[in-house]
Amino acid sequence: MHPAPKSRWQQATALVSLGAGGVVTGLSFVPGSPAEVTSPASLPFALMALEKSAQPPHSADAVLRAAIVNVARHFLQMAERKSPAEMEAIIWQQASLDGADHGPSCAAFASLTLELASHVAGQESWVTGGTSYPWPLHAWADARVDPNPASPQVVSVLQDAEAHHRWHPLGDGYEPQPGDWVLFDGHVEVVTNFAGGVLQTIGGDSLPNYSVNAHSYPGPLSGQGVAGFVDNGLQPGPG
């Protein structure tokens, strides 16, 4: 199941520039020409033209995965200068159509990293649950991690991933890759690396200050509360 290709400049909800290996070297959250722009939170970004570095070619899957990781790292660096409340507002200003804060942002943050990275790779985010929420969200923004029996019609990250054959419960043999999402009970983070049984992540609305933070989870992952993984590759493995 390959995401449908789309124009890199379509709508320009988020314009991003790409360096070697999918490294995000600049991004803007608002429509406009490639120039100095300001985000809704008054964050300046020097927006460069979207072009790939003249380096040996990378596979589309590798570009997408690297871009997801580097978008997450961009927000991590931003969080060093911004308060948790400012980071929460920045995330929701992009995920919601009305710019309003609609609660815990970990799932919205994960969805946003995939959406921005998809622009880099010229692909379409596979997430489709945003329109099922009682708030005005973009279709690419899932804002709930686990299903809620009280409102099963509101699509969670887990339900959306299962519907797209991307969900891998812990123990099914799937090895997470950079750019995937790891699900805990009610929480989701972006996988940045997995080696030697140690999982490296970046998560929104996460401890210690409920902002964007990096984390390291040594094995066994079951003891860390990991429920499973969402495969964000272009060709997801069997779910």
PDB file of C-alpha atoms in Angstrom:
ATOM      1  CA  MET A   1       0.000   0.000   0.000  1.00  0.00           C
ATOM      2  CA  HIS A   2       1.881   3.034  -1.257  1.00  0.00           C
ATOM      3  CA  PRO A   3       0.737   6.516  -0.220  1.00  0.00           C
ATOM      4  CA  ALA A   4      -0.483   8.519  -3.187  1.00  0.00           C
ATOM      5  CA  PRO A   5       2.112  10.932  -4.553  1.00  0.00           C
ATOM      6  CA  LYS A   6       1.248  14.625  -4.375  1.00  0.00           C
ATOM      7  CA  SER A   7       2.788  17.885  -5.432  1.00  0.00           C
ATOM      8  CA  ARG A   8       5.485  19.081  -3.049  1.00  0.00           C
ATOM      9  CA  TRP A   9       3.946  22.541  -3.110  1.00  0.00           C
ATOM     10  CA  GLN A  10       0.289  21.480  -2.829  1.00  0.00           C
ATOM     11  CA  GLN A  11      -1.600  23.758  -0.439  1.00  0.00           C
ATOM     12  CA  ALA A  12       1.724  24.496   1.319  1.00  0.00           C
ATOM     13  CA  THR A  13       0.280  23.746   4.749  1.00  0.00           C
ATOM     14  CA  ALA A  14       3.900  23.079   5.614  1.00  0.00           C
ATOM     15  CA  LEU A  15       6.740  23.918   3.260  1.00  0.00           C
ATOM     16  CA  VAL A  16       9.980  22.147   3.986  1.00  0.00           C
ATOM     17  CA  SER A  17      13.444  22.100   2.495  1.00  0.00           C
ATOM     18  CA  LEU A  18      15.424  18.897   2.254  1.00  0.00           C
ATOM     19  CA  GLY A  19      19.130  18.253   2.606  1.00  0.00           C
ATOM     20  CA  ALA A  20      21.105  15.054   2.293  1.00  0.00           C
ATOM     21  CA  GLY A  21      19.320  11.918   3.483  1.00  0.00           C
ATOM     22  CA  GLY A  22      16.042  13.679   4.227  1.00  0.00           C
ATOM     23  CA  VAL A  23      17.466  16.175   6.727  1.00  0.00           C
ATOM     24  CA  VAL A  24      15.001  19.004   7.205  1.00  0.00           C
ATOM     25  CA  THR A  25      16.984  22.194   6.778  1.00  0.00           C
ATOM     26  CA  GLY A  26      14.059  24.630   6.884  1.00  0.00           C
ATOM     27  CA  LEU A  27      10.299  24.639   7.240  1.00  0.00           C
ATOM     28  CA  SER A  28       7.368  27.002   7.319  1.00  0.00           C
ATOM     29  CA  PHE A  29       3.905  26.383   8.680  1.00  0.00           C
ATOM     30  CA  VAL A  30       2.089  28.936   6.549  1.00  0.00           C
ATOM     31  CA  PRO A  31       1.445  29.379   2.828  1.00  0.00           C
ATOM     32  CA  GLY A  32       3.807  31.742   1.065  1.00  0.00           C
ATOM     33  CA  SER A  33       6.733  32.146  -1.248  1.00  0.00           C
ATOM     34  CA  PRO A  34      10.187  30.714  -0.464  1.00  0.00           C
ATOM     35  CA  ALA A  35      11.317  33.618   1.667  1.00  0.00           C
ATOM     36  CA  GLU A  36      11.569  34.740   5.266  1.00  0.00           C
ATOM     37  CA  VAL A  37       8.253  33.822   6.874  1.00  0.00           C
ATOM     38  CA  THR A  38       6.730  33.689  10.310  1.00  0.00           C
ATOM     39  CA  SER A  39       4.780  30.825  11.828  1.00  0.00           C
ATOM     40  CA  PRO A  40       1.474  31.334  13.699  1.00  0.00           C
ATOM     41  CA  ALA A  41       3.508  31.332  16.921  1.00  0.00           C
ATOM     42  CA  SER A  42       5.806  34.082  15.622  1.00  0.00           C
ATOM     43  CA  LEU A  43       8.680  31.702  14.981  1.00  0.00           C
ATOM     44  CA  PRO A  44      10.858  32.854  12.061  1.00  0.00           C
ATOM     45  CA  PHE A  45      12.156  30.304   9.570  1.00  0.00           C
ATOM     46  CA  ALA A  46      14.385  30.938   6.576  1.00  0.00           C
ATOM     47  CA  LEU A  47      12.467  28.925   3.991  1.00  0.00           C
ATOM     48  CA  MET A  48      14.691  27.573   1.262  1.00  0.00           C
ATOM     49  CA  ALA A  49      13.505  26.071  -2.008  1.00  0.00           C
ATOM     50  CA  LEU A  50      12.490  22.443  -1.744  1.00  0.00           C
ATOM     51  CA  GLU A  51      15.246  20.529  -3.476  1.00  0.00           C
ATOM     52  CA  LYS A  52      17.209  17.399  -2.802  1.00  0.00           C
ATOM     53  CA  SER A  53      20.918  17.550  -2.186  1.00  0.00           C
ATOM     54  CA  ALA A  54      23.235  16.393  -4.954  1.00  0.00           C
ATOM     55  CA  GLN A  55      24.167  13.300  -3.021  1.00  0.00           C
ATOM     56  CA  PRO A  56      23.906   9.600  -3.944  1.00  0.00           C
ATOM     57  CA  PRO A  57      20.198   8.808  -4.376  1.00  0.00           C
ATOM     58  CA  HIS A  58      18.209   7.496  -1.428  1.00  0.00           C
ATOM     59  CA  SER A  59      15.165   5.263  -1.666  1.00  0.00           C
ATOM     60  CA  ALA A  60      11.815   7.007  -1.241  1.00  0.00           C
ATOM     61  CA  ASP A  61      11.210   4.974   1.917  1.00  0.00           C
ATOM     62  CA  ALA A  62      14.550   6.030   3.392  1.00  0.00           C
ATOM     63  CA  VAL A  63      13.871   9.680   2.558  1.00  0.00           C
ATOM     64  CA  LEU A  64      10.459   9.548   4.232  1.00  0.00           C
ATOM     65  CA  ARG A  65      11.763   7.836   7.357  1.00  0.00           C
ATOM     66  CA  ALA A  66      14.733  10.186   7.679  1.00  0.00           C
ATOM     67  CA  ALA A  67      12.460  13.177   7.205  1.00  0.00           C
ATOM     68  CA  ILE A  68      10.081  12.013   9.964  1.00  0.00           C
ATOM     69  CA  VAL A  69      13.004  11.708  12.376  1.00  0.00           C
ATOM     70  CA  ASN A  70      14.471  15.055  11.414  1.00  0.00           C
ATOM     71  CA  VAL A  71      11.151  16.872  11.691  1.00  0.00           C
ATOM     72  CA  ALA A  72      10.816  15.422  15.207  1.00  0.00           C
ATOM     73  CA  ARG A  73      14.351  16.584  16.003  1.00  0.00           C
ATOM     74  CA  HIS A  74      13.531  20.042  14.676  1.00  0.00           C
ATOM     75  CA  PHE A  75      10.683  20.307  17.186  1.00  0.00           C
ATOM     76  CA  LEU A  76      12.950  18.919  19.900  1.00  0.00           C
ATOM     77  CA  GLN A  77      15.415  21.742  19.259  1.00  0.00           C
ATOM     78  CA  MET A  78      12.551  24.218  19.221  1.00  0.00           C
ATOM     79  CA  ALA A  79      11.418  22.938  22.636  1.00  0.00           C
ATOM     80  CA  GLU A  80      14.773  23.961  24.100  1.00  0.00           C
ATOM     81  CA  ARG A  81      13.779  27.592  23.527  1.00  0.00           C
ATOM     82  CA  LYS A  82      10.028  27.405  24.074  1.00  0.00           C
ATOM     83  CA  SER A  83       7.854  26.672  27.074  1.00  0.00           C
ATOM     84  CA  PRO A  84       5.660  23.530  27.174  1.00  0.00           C
ATOM     85  CA  ALA A  85       2.588  25.728  26.685  1.00  0.00           C
ATOM     86  CA  GLU A  86       4.146  27.357  23.618  1.00  0.00           C
ATOM     87  CA  MET A  87       5.032  23.960  22.120  1.00  0.00           C
ATOM     88  CA  GLU A  88       1.509  22.700  22.773  1.00  0.00           C
ATOM     89  CA  ALA A  89       0.077  25.733  21.006  1.00  0.00           C
ATOM     90  CA  ILE A  90       2.437  25.376  18.028  1.00  0.00           C
ATOM     91  CA  ILE A  91       1.435  21.733  17.512  1.00  0.00           C
ATOM     92  CA  TRP A  92      -2.293  22.416  17.703  1.00  0.00           C
ATOM     93  CA  GLN A  93      -2.086  25.480  15.483  1.00  0.00           C
ATOM     94  CA  GLN A  94      -0.996  23.096  12.727  1.00  0.00           C
ATOM     95  CA  ALA A  95      -3.119  20.027  13.516  1.00  0.00           C
ATOM     96  CA  SER A  96      -6.425  21.844  14.055  1.00  0.00           C
ATOM     97  CA  LEU A  97      -8.241  23.922  11.478  1.00  0.00           C
ATOM     98  CA  ASP A  98      -9.217  26.556  14.024  1.00  0.00           C
ATOM     99  CA  GLY A  99      -5.787  26.726  15.689  1.00  0.00           C
ATOM    100  CA  ALA A 100      -7.304  25.880  19.064  1.00  0.00           C
ATOM    101  CA  ASP A 101      -5.694  23.677  21.708  1.00  0.00           C
ATOM    102  CA  HIS A 102      -7.721  20.472  21.924  1.00  0.00           C
ATOM    103  CA  GLY A 103      -5.917  18.721  24.771  1.00  0.00           C
ATOM    104  CA  PRO A 104      -2.932  16.349  25.091  1.00  0.00           C
ATOM    105  CA  SER A 105      -0.797  16.663  21.974  1.00  0.00           C
ATOM    106  CA  CYS A 106       1.316  13.494  21.730  1.00  0.00           C
ATOM    107  CA  ALA A 107      -0.803  11.968  18.940  1.00  0.00           C
ATOM    108  CA  ALA A 108      -1.200  15.284  17.143  1.00  0.00           C
ATOM    109  CA  PHE A 109       2.584  15.738  17.319  1.00  0.00           C
ATOM    110  CA  ALA A 110       3.231  12.278  15.824  1.00  0.00           C
ATOM    111  CA  SER A 111       0.704  12.966  13.058  1.00  0.00           C
ATOM    112  CA  LEU A 112       2.359  16.318  12.334  1.00  0.00           C
ATOM    113  CA  THR A 113       5.822  14.777  11.934  1.00  0.00           C
ATOM    114  CA  LEU A 114       4.432  12.348   9.346  1.00  0.00           C
ATOM    115  CA  GLU A 115       2.540  15.086   7.502  1.00  0.00           C
ATOM    116  CA  LEU A 116       5.556  17.399   7.263  1.00  0.00           C
ATOM    117  CA  ALA A 117       7.851  14.538   6.259  1.00  0.00           C
ATOM    118  CA  SER A 118       5.386  13.431   3.594  1.00  0.00           C
ATOM    119  CA  HIS A 119       5.724  16.861   1.986  1.00  0.00           C
ATOM    120  CA  VAL A 120       9.485  16.322   1.871  1.00  0.00           C
ATOM    121  CA  ALA A 121       9.120  12.910   0.228  1.00  0.00           C
ATOM    122  CA  GLY A 122       6.354  13.990  -2.160  1.00  0.00           C
ATOM    123  CA  GLN A 123       3.937  11.511  -0.575  1.00  0.00           C
ATOM    124  CA  GLU A 124       0.576  11.584   1.192  1.00  0.00           C
ATOM    125  CA  SER A 125       0.189  10.817   4.890  1.00  0.00           C
ATOM    126  CA  TRP A 126      -1.687   7.548   5.404  1.00  0.00           C
ATOM    127  CA  VAL A 127      -3.525   8.963   8.450  1.00  0.00           C
ATOM    128  CA  THR A 128      -7.221   9.543   7.722  1.00  0.00           C
ATOM    129  CA  GLY A 129      -8.954   9.755  11.110  1.00  0.00           C
ATOM    130  CA  GLY A 130      -8.909  13.505  11.683  1.00  0.00           C
ATOM    131  CA  THR A 131     -12.381  14.138  10.312  1.00  0.00           C
ATOM    132  CA  SER A 132     -13.916  11.718  12.838  1.00  0.00           C
ATOM    133  CA  TYR A 133     -13.209  14.044  15.783  1.00  0.00           C
ATOM    134  CA  PRO A 134     -15.689  16.482  17.343  1.00  0.00           C
ATOM    135  CA  TRP A 135     -13.133  19.270  16.748  1.00  0.00           C
ATOM    136  CA  PRO A 136     -12.109  20.767  13.390  1.00  0.00           C
ATOM    137  CA  LEU A 137      -8.936  18.794  12.674  1.00  0.00           C
ATOM    138  CA  HIS A 138      -7.098  18.107   9.449  1.00  0.00           C
ATOM    139  CA  ALA A 139      -7.779  14.625   8.074  1.00  0.00           C
ATOM    140  CA  TRP A 140      -4.095  13.726   8.631  1.00  0.00           C
ATOM    141  CA  ALA A 141      -4.265  14.421  12.387  1.00  0.00           C
ATOM    142  CA  ASP A 142      -5.211  11.619  14.769  1.00  0.00           C
ATOM    143  CA  ALA A 143      -5.541  13.079  18.273  1.00  0.00           C
ATOM    144  CA  ARG A 144      -6.358   9.950  20.287  1.00  0.00           C
ATOM    145  CA  VAL A 145      -3.916   7.074  20.852  1.00  0.00           C
ATOM    146  CA  ASP A 146      -6.219   4.250  21.989  1.00  0.00           C
ATOM    147  CA  PRO A 147      -9.887   3.555  21.207  1.00  0.00           C
ATOM    148  CA  ASN A 148     -12.479   4.839  23.654  1.00  0.00           C
ATOM    149  CA  PRO A 149     -15.496   2.506  24.068  1.00  0.00           C
ATOM    150  CA  ALA A 150     -17.632   5.540  24.882  1.00  0.00           C
ATOM    151  CA  SER A 151     -17.016   7.006  21.397  1.00  0.00           C
ATOM    152  CA  PRO A 152     -15.886   4.205  19.061  1.00  0.00           C
ATOM    153  CA  GLN A 153     -16.642   6.341  16.002  1.00  0.00           C
ATOM    154  CA  VAL A 154     -13.733   8.649  16.877  1.00  0.00           C
ATOM    155  CA  VAL A 155     -10.690   7.086  15.200  1.00  0.00           C
ATOM    156  CA  SER A 156      -7.587   6.550  17.335  1.00  0.00           C
ATOM    157  CA  VAL A 157      -4.005   6.091  16.168  1.00  0.00           C
ATOM    158  CA  LEU A 158      -4.327   2.383  16.912  1.00  0.00           C
ATOM    159  CA  GLN A 159      -7.569   1.996  14.949  1.00  0.00           C
ATOM    160  CA  ASP A 160      -6.237   4.006  12.018  1.00  0.00           C
ATOM    161  CA  ALA A 161      -3.032   1.952  11.922  1.00  0.00           C
ATOM    162  CA  GLU A 162      -4.974  -1.320  12.053  1.00  0.00           C
ATOM    163  CA  ALA A 163      -7.221  -0.193   9.201  1.00  0.00           C
ATOM    164  CA  HIS A 164      -4.144   0.577   7.094  1.00  0.00           C
ATOM    165  CA  HIS A 165      -2.351  -2.688   7.999  1.00  0.00           C
ATOM    166  CA  ARG A 166       0.384  -0.816   9.851  1.00  0.00           C
ATOM    167  CA  TRP A 167      -0.111  -1.966  13.434  1.00  0.00           C
ATOM    168  CA  HIS A 168       2.357  -4.389  15.048  1.00  0.00           C
ATOM    169  CA  PRO A 169       1.686  -5.431  18.646  1.00  0.00           C
ATOM    170  CA  LEU A 170       4.804  -6.031  20.693  1.00  0.00           C
ATOM    171  CA  GLY A 171       6.018  -9.594  20.203  1.00  0.00           C
ATOM    172  CA  ASP A 172       4.783 -10.201  16.642  1.00  0.00           C
ATOM    173  CA  GLY A 173       8.361 -10.166  15.308  1.00  0.00           C
ATOM    174  CA  TYR A 174       8.341  -6.661  13.833  1.00  0.00           C
ATOM    175  CA  GLU A 175      11.526  -4.655  14.441  1.00  0.00           C
ATOM    176  CA  PRO A 176      10.845  -0.910  14.663  1.00  0.00           C
ATOM    177  CA  GLN A 177      12.621   1.404  12.270  1.00  0.00           C
ATOM    178  CA  PRO A 178      13.383   5.123  12.464  1.00  0.00           C
ATOM    179  CA  GLY A 179      10.269   7.090  11.577  1.00  0.00           C
ATOM    180  CA  ASP A 180       7.863   4.552  13.044  1.00  0.00           C
ATOM    181  CA  TRP A 181       5.654   5.299  16.045  1.00  0.00           C
ATOM    182  CA  VAL A 182       5.764   3.428  19.335  1.00  0.00           C
ATOM    183  CA  LEU A 183       2.518   3.149  21.296  1.00  0.00           C
ATOM    184  CA  PHE A 184       2.222   2.983  25.058  1.00  0.00           C
ATOM    185  CA  ASP A 185      -0.986   3.058  27.100  1.00  0.00           C
ATOM    186  CA  GLY A 186      -2.496   6.365  25.985  1.00  0.00           C
ATOM    187  CA  HIS A 187       0.765   7.752  24.597  1.00  0.00           C
ATOM    188  CA  VAL A 188       2.695   7.690  21.311  1.00  0.00           C
ATOM    189  CA  GLU A 189       6.239   8.750  20.370  1.00  0.00           C
ATOM    190  CA  VAL A 190       8.342   8.869  17.193  1.00  0.00           C
ATOM    191  CA  VAL A 191      11.033   6.184  16.894  1.00  0.00           C
ATOM    192  CA  THR A 192      14.429   7.702  16.093  1.00  0.00           C
ATOM    193  CA  ASN A 193      16.567   4.552  16.466  1.00  0.00           C
ATOM    194  CA  PHE A 194      16.441   0.951  17.630  1.00  0.00           C
ATOM    195  CA  ALA A 195      19.714  -0.901  18.232  1.00  0.00           C
ATOM    196  CA  GLY A 196      20.966  -3.380  20.794  1.00  0.00           C
ATOM    197  CA  GLY A 197      17.496  -3.692  22.257  1.00  0.00           C
ATOM    198  CA  VAL A 198      17.421   0.024  23.143  1.00  0.00           C
ATOM    199  CA  LEU A 199      14.640   2.158  21.697  1.00  0.00           C
ATOM    200  CA  GLN A 200      15.316   5.877  21.115  1.00  0.00           C
ATOM    201  CA  THR A 201      12.323   8.186  20.675  1.00  0.00           C
ATOM    202  CA  ILE A 202      11.040  11.760  20.586  1.00  0.00           C
ATOM    203  CA  GLY A 203       7.585  12.397  21.989  1.00  0.00           C
ATOM    204  CA  GLY A 204       5.246  15.347  22.309  1.00  0.00           C
ATOM    205  CA  ASP A 205       3.421  16.085  25.556  1.00  0.00           C
ATOM    206  CA  SER A 206       5.916  13.819  27.318  1.00  0.00           C
ATOM    207  CA  LEU A 207       7.804  13.748  30.603  1.00  0.00           C
ATOM    208  CA  PRO A 208       9.498  15.365  32.369  1.00  0.00           C
ATOM    209  CA  ASN A 209       7.763  18.660  31.535  1.00  0.00           C
ATOM    210  CA  TYR A 210       4.983  17.577  29.137  1.00  0.00           C
ATOM    211  CA  SER A 211       6.733  19.131  26.169  1.00  0.00           C
ATOM    212  CA  VAL A 212       8.681  17.629  23.235  1.00  0.00           C
ATOM    213  CA  ASN A 213      11.397  15.431  24.744  1.00  0.00           C
ATOM    214  CA  ALA A 214      13.835  12.686  23.713  1.00  0.00           C
ATOM    215  CA  HIS A 215      13.738   9.348  25.534  1.00  0.00           C
ATOM    216  CA  SER A 216      15.702   6.109  25.710  1.00  0.00           C
ATOM    217  CA  TYR A 217      14.001   2.816  26.602  1.00  0.00           C
ATOM    218  CA  PRO A 218      16.269  -0.178  27.309  1.00  0.00           C
ATOM    219  CA  GLY A 219      14.916  -3.680  26.903  1.00  0.00           C
ATOM    220  CA  PRO A 220      12.880  -5.582  27.626  1.00  0.00           C
ATOM    221  CA  LEU A 221      10.397  -3.187  26.019  1.00  0.00           C
ATOM    222  CA  SER A 222       7.479  -4.974  27.639  1.00  0.00           C
ATOM    223  CA  GLY A 223       8.808  -3.713  30.951  1.00  0.00           C
ATOM    224  CA  GLN A 224       8.782  -0.166  29.565  1.00  0.00           C
ATOM    225  CA  GLY A 225       5.065  -0.304  28.824  1.00  0.00           C
ATOM    226  CA  VAL A 226       5.426  -0.594  25.044  1.00  0.00           C
ATOM    227  CA  ALA A 227       2.220  -1.898  23.447  1.00  0.00           C
ATOM    228  CA  GLY A 228       3.454  -2.045  19.867  1.00  0.00           C
ATOM    229  CA  PHE A 229       4.583  -0.139  16.794  1.00  0.00           C
ATOM    230  CA  VAL A 230       3.071   1.649  13.813  1.00  0.00           C
ATOM    231  CA  ASP A 231       4.957   1.082  10.537  1.00  0.00           C
ATOM    232  CA  ASN A 232       5.220   4.430   8.730  1.00  0.00           C
ATOM    233  CA  GLY A 233       7.133   3.066   5.728  1.00  0.00           C
ATOM    234  CA  LEU A 234       5.913   3.363   2.160  1.00  0.00           C
ATOM    235  CA  GLN A 235       5.341  -0.380   2.013  1.00  0.00           C
ATOM    236  CA  PRO A 236       4.029  -1.452   5.428  1.00  0.00           C
ATOM    237  CA  GLY A 237       4.721  -4.975   6.583  1.00  0.00           C
ATOM    238  CA  PRO A 238       1.805  -7.361   7.206  1.00  0.00           C
ATOM    239  CA  GLY A 239      -0.203  -6.112  10.179  1.00  0.00           C
TER     240      GLY A 239
END
